[in-house]
Tab-separated table of C-alpha atoms in Angstrom:
chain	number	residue	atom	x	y	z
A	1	UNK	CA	124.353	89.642	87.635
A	2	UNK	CA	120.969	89.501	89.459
A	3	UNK	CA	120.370	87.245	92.174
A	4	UNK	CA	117.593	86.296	95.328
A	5	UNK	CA	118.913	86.359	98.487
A	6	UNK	CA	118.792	82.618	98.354
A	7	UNK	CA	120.931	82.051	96.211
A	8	UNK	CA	123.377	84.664	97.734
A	9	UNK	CA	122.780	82.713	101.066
A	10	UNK	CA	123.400	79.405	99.619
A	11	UNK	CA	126.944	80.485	97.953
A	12	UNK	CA	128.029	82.004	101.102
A	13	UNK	CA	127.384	79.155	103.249
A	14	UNK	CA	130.042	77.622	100.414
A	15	UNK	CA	132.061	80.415	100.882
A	16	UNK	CA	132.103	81.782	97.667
A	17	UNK	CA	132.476	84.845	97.478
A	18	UNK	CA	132.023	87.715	94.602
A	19	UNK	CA	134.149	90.822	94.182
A	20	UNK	CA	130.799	93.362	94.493
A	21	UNK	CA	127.298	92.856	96.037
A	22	UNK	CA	125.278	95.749	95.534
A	23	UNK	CA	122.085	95.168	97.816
A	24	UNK	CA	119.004	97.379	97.685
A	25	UNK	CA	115.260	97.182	98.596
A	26	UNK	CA	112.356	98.823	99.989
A	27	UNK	CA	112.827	95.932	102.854
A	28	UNK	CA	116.261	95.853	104.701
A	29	UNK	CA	116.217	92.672	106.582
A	30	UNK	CA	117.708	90.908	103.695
A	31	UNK	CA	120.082	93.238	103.079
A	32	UNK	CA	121.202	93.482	106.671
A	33	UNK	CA	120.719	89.187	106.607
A	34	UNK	CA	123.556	89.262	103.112
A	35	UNK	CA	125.617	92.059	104.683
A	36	UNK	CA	126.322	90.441	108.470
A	37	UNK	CA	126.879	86.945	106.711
A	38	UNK	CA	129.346	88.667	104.527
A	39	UNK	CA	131.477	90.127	107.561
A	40	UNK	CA	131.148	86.883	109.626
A	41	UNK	CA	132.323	84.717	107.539
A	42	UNK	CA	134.406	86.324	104.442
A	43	UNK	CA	137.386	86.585	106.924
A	44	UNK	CA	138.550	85.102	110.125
A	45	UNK	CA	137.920	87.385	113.061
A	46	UNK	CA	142.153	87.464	113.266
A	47	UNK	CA	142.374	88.849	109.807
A	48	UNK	CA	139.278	91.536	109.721
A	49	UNK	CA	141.237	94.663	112.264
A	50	UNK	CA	143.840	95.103	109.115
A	51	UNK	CA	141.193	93.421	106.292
A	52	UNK	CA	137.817	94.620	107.019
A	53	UNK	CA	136.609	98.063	107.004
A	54	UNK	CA	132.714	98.829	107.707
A	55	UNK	CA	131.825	102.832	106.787
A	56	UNK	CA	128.479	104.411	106.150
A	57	UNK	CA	127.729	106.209	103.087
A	58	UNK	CA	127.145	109.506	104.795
A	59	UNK	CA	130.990	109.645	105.649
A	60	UNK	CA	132.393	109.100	101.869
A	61	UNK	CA	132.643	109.626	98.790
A	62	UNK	CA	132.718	107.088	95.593
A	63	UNK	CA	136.378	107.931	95.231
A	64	UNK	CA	136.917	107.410	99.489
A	65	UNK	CA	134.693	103.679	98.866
A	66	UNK	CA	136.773	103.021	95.664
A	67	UNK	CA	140.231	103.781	97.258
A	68	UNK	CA	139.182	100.927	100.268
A	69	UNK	CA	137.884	98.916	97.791
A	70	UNK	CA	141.663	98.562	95.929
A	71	UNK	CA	143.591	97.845	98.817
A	72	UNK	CA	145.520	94.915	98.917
A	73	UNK	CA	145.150	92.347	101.540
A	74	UNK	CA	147.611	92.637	104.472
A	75	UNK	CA	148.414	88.443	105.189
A	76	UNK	CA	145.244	87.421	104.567
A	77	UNK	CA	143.224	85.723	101.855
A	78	UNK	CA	141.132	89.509	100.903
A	79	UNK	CA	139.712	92.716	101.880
A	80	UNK	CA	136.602	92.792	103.033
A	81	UNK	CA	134.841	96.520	102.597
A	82	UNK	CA	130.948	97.098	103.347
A	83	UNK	CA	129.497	100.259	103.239
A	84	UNK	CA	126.606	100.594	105.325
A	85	UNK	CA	123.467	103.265	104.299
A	86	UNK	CA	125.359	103.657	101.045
A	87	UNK	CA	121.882	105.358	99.192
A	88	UNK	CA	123.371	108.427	101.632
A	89	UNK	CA	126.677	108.430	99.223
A	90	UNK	CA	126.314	111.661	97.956
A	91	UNK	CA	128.141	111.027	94.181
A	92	UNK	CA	126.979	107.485	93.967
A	93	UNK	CA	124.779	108.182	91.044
A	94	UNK	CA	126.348	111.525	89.906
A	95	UNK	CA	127.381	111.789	86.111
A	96	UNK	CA	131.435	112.415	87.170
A	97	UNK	CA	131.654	109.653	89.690
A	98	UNK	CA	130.496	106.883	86.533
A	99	UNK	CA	133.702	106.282	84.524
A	100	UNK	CA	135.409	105.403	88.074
A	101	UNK	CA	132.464	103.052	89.317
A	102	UNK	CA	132.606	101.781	85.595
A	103	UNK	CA	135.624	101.039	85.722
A	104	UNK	CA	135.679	99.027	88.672
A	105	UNK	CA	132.518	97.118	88.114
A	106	UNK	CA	133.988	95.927	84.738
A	107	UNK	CA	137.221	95.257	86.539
A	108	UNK	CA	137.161	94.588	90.030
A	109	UNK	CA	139.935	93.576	92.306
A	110	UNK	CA	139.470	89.979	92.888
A	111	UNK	CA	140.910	89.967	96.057
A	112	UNK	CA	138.503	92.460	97.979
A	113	UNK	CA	134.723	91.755	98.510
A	114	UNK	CA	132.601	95.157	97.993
A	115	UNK	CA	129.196	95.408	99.792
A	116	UNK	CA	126.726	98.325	99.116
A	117	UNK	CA	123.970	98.628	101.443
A	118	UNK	CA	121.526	100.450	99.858
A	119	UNK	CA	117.925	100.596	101.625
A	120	UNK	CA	114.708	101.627	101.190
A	121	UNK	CA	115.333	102.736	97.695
A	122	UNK	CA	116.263	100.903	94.458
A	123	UNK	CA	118.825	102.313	91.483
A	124	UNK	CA	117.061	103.760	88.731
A	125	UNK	CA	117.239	100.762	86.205
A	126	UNK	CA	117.261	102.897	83.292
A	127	UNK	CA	120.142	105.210	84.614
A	128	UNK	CA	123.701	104.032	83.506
A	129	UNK	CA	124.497	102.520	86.936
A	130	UNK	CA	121.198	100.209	87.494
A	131	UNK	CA	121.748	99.022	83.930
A	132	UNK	CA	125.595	98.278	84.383
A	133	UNK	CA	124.865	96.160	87.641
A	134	UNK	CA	122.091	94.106	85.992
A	135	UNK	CA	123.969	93.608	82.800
A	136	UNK	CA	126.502	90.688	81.798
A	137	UNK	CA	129.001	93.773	81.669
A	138	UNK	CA	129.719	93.534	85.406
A	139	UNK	CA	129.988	89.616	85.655
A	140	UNK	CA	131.798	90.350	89.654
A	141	UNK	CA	129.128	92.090	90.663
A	142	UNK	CA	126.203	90.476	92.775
A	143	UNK	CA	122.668	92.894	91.991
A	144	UNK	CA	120.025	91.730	94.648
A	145	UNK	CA	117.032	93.529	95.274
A	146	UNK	CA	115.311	93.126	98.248
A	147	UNK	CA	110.884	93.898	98.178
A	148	UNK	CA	108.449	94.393	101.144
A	149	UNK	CA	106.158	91.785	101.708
A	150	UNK	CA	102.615	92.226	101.501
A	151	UNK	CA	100.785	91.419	104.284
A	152	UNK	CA	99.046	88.410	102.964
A	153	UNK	CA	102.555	86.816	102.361
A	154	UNK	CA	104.043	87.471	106.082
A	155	UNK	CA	102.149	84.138	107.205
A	156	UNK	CA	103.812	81.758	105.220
A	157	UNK	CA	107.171	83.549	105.644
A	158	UNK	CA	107.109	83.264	109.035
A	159	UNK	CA	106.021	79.402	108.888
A	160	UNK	CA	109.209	78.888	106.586
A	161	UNK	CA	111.623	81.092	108.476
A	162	UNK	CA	110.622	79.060	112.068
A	163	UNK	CA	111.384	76.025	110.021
A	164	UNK	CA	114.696	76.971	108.476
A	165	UNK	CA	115.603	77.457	112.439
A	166	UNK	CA	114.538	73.276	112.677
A	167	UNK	CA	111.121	74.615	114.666
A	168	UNK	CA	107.785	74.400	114.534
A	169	UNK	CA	105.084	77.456	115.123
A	170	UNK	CA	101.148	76.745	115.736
A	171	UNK	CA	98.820	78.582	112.790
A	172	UNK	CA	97.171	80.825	115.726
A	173	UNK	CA	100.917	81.469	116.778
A	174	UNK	CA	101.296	82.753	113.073
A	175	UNK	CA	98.837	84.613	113.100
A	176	UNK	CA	99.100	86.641	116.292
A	177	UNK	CA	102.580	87.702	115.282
A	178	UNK	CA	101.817	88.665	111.601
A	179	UNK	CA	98.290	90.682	112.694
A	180	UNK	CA	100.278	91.939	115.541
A	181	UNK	CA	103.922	92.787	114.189
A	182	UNK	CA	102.858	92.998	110.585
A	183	UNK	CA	105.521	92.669	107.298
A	184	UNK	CA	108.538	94.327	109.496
A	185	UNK	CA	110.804	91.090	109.158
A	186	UNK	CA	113.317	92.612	111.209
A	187	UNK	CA	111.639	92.530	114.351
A	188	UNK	CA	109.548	89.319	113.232
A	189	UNK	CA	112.362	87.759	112.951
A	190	UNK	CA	113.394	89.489	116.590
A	191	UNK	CA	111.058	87.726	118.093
A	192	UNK	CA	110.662	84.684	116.627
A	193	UNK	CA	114.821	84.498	117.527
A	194	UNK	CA	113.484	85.297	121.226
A	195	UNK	CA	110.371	82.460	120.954
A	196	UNK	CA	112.892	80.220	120.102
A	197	UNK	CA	115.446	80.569	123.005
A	198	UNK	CA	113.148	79.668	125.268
A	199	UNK	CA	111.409	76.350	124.098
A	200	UNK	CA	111.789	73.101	125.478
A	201	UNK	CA	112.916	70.364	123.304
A	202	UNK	CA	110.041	69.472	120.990
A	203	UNK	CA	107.923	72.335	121.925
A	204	UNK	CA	106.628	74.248	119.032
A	205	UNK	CA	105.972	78.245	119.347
A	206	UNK	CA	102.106	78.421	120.502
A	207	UNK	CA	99.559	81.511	121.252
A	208	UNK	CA	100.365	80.713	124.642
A	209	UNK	CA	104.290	81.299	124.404
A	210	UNK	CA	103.790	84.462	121.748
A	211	UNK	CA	101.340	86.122	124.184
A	212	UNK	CA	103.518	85.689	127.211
A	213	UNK	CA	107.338	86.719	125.378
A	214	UNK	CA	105.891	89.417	122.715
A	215	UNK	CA	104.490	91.370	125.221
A	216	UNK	CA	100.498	90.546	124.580
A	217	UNK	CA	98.311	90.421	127.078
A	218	UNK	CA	96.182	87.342	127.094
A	219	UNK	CA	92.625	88.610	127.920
A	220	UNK	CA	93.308	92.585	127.024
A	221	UNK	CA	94.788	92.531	123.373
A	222	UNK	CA	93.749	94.212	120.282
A	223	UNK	CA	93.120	90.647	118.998
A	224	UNK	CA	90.623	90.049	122.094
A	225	UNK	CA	89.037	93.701	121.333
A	226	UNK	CA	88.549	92.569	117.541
A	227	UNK	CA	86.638	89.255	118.886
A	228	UNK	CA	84.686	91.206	121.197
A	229	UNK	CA	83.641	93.332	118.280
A	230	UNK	CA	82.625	90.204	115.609
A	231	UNK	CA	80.903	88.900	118.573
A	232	UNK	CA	78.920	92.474	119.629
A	233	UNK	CA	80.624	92.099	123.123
A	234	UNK	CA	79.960	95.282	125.045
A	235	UNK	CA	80.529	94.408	128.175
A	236	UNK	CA	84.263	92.634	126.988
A	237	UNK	CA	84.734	95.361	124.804
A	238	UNK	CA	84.410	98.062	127.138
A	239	UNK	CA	86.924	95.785	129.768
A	240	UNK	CA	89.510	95.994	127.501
A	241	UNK	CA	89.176	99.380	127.029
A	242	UNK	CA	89.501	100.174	130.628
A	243	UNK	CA	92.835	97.967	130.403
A	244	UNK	CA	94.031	100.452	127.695
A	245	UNK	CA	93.242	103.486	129.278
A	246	UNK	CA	95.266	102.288	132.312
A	247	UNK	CA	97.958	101.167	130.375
A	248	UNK	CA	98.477	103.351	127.543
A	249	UNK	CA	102.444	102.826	127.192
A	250	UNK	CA	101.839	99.456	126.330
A	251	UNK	CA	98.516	99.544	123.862
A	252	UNK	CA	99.284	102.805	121.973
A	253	UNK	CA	96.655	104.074	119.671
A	254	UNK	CA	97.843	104.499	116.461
A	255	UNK	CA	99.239	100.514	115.916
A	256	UNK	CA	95.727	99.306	117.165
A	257	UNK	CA	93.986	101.608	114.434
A	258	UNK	CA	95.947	99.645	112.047
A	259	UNK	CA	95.127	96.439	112.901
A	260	UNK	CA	91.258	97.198	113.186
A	261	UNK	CA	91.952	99.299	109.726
A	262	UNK	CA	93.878	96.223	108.003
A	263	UNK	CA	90.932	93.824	109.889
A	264	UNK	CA	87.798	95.527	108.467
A	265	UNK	CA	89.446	95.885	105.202
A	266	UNK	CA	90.268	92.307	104.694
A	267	UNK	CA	86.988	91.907	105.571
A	268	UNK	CA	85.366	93.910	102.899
A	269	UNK	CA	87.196	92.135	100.648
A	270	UNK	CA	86.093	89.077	101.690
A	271	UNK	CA	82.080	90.549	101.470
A	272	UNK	CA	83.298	91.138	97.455
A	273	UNK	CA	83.770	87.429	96.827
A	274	UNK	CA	80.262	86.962	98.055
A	275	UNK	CA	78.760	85.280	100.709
A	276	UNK	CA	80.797	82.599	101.095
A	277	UNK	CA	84.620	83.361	99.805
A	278	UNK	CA	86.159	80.342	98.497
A	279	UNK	CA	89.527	78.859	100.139
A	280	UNK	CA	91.181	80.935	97.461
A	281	UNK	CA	90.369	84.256	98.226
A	282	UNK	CA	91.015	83.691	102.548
A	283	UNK	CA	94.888	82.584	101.637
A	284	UNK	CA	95.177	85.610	99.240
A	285	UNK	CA	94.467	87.636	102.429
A	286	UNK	CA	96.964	85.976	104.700
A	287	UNK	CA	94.194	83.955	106.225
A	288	UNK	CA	95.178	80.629	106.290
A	289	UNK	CA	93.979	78.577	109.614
A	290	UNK	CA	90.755	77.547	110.192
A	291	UNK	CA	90.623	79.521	113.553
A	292	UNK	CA	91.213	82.888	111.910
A	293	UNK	CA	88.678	81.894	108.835
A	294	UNK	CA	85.872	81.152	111.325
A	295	UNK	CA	86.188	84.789	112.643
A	296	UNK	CA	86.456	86.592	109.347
A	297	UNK	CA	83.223	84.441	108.285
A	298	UNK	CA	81.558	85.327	111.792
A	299	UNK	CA	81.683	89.057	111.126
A	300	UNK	CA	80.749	88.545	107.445
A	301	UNK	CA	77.039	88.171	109.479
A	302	UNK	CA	77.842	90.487	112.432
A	303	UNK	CA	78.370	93.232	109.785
A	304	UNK	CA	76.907	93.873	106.433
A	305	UNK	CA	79.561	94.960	103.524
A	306	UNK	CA	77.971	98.606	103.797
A	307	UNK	CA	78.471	98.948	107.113
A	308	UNK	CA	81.924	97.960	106.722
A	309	UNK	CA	82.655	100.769	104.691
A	310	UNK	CA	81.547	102.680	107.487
A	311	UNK	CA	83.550	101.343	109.820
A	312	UNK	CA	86.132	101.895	107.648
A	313	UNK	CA	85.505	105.617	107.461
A	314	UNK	CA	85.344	105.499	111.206
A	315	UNK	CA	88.914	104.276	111.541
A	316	UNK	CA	90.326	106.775	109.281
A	317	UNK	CA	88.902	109.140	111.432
A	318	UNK	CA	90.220	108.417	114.818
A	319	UNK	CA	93.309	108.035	113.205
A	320	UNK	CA	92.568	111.651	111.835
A	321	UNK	CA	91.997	112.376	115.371
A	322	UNK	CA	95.072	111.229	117.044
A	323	UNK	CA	96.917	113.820	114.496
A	324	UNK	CA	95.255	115.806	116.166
A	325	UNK	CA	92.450	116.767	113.552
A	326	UNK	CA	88.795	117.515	114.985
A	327	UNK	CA	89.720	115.669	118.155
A	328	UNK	CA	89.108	118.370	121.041
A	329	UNK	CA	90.545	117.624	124.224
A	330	UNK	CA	90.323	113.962	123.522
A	331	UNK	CA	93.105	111.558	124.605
A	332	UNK	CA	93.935	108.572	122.646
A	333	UNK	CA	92.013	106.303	125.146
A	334	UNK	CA	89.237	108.707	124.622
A	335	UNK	CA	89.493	108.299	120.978
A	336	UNK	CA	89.359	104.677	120.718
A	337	UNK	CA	86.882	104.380	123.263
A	338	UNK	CA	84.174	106.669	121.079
A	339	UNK	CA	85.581	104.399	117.839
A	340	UNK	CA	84.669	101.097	119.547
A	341	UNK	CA	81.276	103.163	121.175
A	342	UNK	CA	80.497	104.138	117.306
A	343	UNK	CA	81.280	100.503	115.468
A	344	UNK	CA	78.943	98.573	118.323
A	345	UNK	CA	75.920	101.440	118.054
A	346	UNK	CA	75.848	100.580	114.194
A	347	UNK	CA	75.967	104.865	114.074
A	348	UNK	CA	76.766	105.624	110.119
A	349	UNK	CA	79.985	107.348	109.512
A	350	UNK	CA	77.739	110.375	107.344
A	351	UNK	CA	76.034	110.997	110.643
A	352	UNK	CA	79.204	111.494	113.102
A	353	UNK	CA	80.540	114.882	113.188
């Protein structure tokens, strides 16, 4: 049967439990989120050194997962077997190992609790396995599929995940971390974890807080470099540059090429809708406060749609660079520095060697 992670959530907190849960997805924090509620809380921590076994894919076999997977409980209430990586199983979707994983799905000992954690990759759904676990045919067996996020949803995911942790987070706070971090929940939800251990009661997560525990600084940031560029700030831009260039460990190149990249292209998007976007078209970006939406609409009139193209081409460039392509001698303070040189000179991308 196919379910959200939700719903998996919700009938674990009940402690029900079903015989299989076959987890995949391009994203693995859910899967990692289903698989570590799983081994807390299927067995009591007495039970799991006889009950629980926890081996990666890379180690066995179907017939080696299988064999764990029938093994009576030793004086507790089940077995508890979760097989970590399990995409790396190398008969998993080979045609011999099917009338044995067949078998089981259709029958499954009721007293064990499978888990397959199978990442960045999804079953082929037309392939006998994928249309076994999605079927009524497997009725003990949990199919949940877990999907990236796009970066216009990471916003409101981390406004409901600080809430489901009975906390509140500013819209700025929102969206430092999403521009900054991006749609890896794993280490969004890292940090917010950190953010929260150290607020006072009542305190919701600010800019303030993020900037001091996420490791941004609060003059010299990509996000202040992006202002200074909306606003045509030489002398700021060039500041934070310096900062950079003396601190390279901490503002590496290739993270604040994205961010520019992911920036300039929301913002061409934006120049599409016309000269003034609706609401509509800002929240479909991931731009949802009003401090955020006043910057976007500033550099809609610091910077024509054409020239954002440009500026476009620019960035793919010094990203082109840092591989190493066309890029001399240059360092990756070097690079940046002729990027931000370039975007503020209005120089055309045809014209730049």
């Amino acid at each position: 049967m196919v379910q959200d992670a939700d719903a998996i959530f919700k009938q674990l907190r009940q402690r029900q439990f079903q015989p299989v849960y076959f987890l995949q997805g391009e994203e693995p924090y859910y899967i990692d989120v289903v698989a570590d509620l799983i081994e807390k809380m299927a067995l009591p921590e007495a039970d799991r050194s006889f009950n629980q076994a926890v081996i990666y894919g890379k180690d066995v076999d179907v017939a080696g997962v299988l064999g764990q997977a029938k093994r009576f409980p030793m004086m507790a209430e089940r077995t508890v077997v979760i097989v970590k990586e399990a995409q790396t199983i190398a008969d998993l979707e080979q045609e011999r190992s099917w009338p044995f994983l067949e078998a089981y799905l259709k029958n499954p000992l009721a007293s064990t609790v499978l888990v397959l954690c199978y990442k960045h990759k999804t079953l082929d759904s037309r392939k006998k396995l994928g249309k076994l676990l999605a079927s009524k045919d497997a009725p003990g067996a949990v199919l949940m599929t877990s999907k990236k996020l796009y970066d216009s949803q990471v916003p409101a995911w981390l406004t409901a995940h600080v809430r489901g942790l009975g906390q509140q987070i500013t819209g700025q706070a929102t969206a430092l971390l999403a521009e900054y971090i991006g749609a890896d929940l794993s280490r969004l939800a890292n940090e917010i974890d950190k953010l929260v251990l150290n607020l006072k009661p009542g305190q919701a997560i600010d800019e303030e807080l993020v900037q001091r525990l996420v490791g941004i600084s609060k003059e010299y940031n990509i996000f202040e470099l992006q202002k200074a560029l909306v606003q045509c700030d030489v002398l700021k831009a060039n500041r934070i540059l310096g900062y950079f260039a003396a601190n390279p460990k901490a503002n590496p190149l290739i993270p604040n090429l994205t961010l520019l990249f992911g920036f300039f292209s929301k913002l061409l998007v934006l120049h599409q809708a016309g000269p003034n976007p609706p609401d509509g078209v800002f929240k479909s970006l991931g731009i949802v406060n009003s401090f955020a939406q006043k910057e976007y609409q500033h550099a809609l009139k610091a910077y024509p749609a054409a020239r954002v193209v440009d500026i476009i081409h620019l960035i793919r460039r010094a990203d082109a660079q840092s591989k190493g392509i066309e890029s001399g001698s240059m360092d990756e303070g070097e690079i940046l520095r002729e990027l931000v040189w370039l975007i503020l000179h209005a120089v055309p991308a045809g014209v730049v060697s």
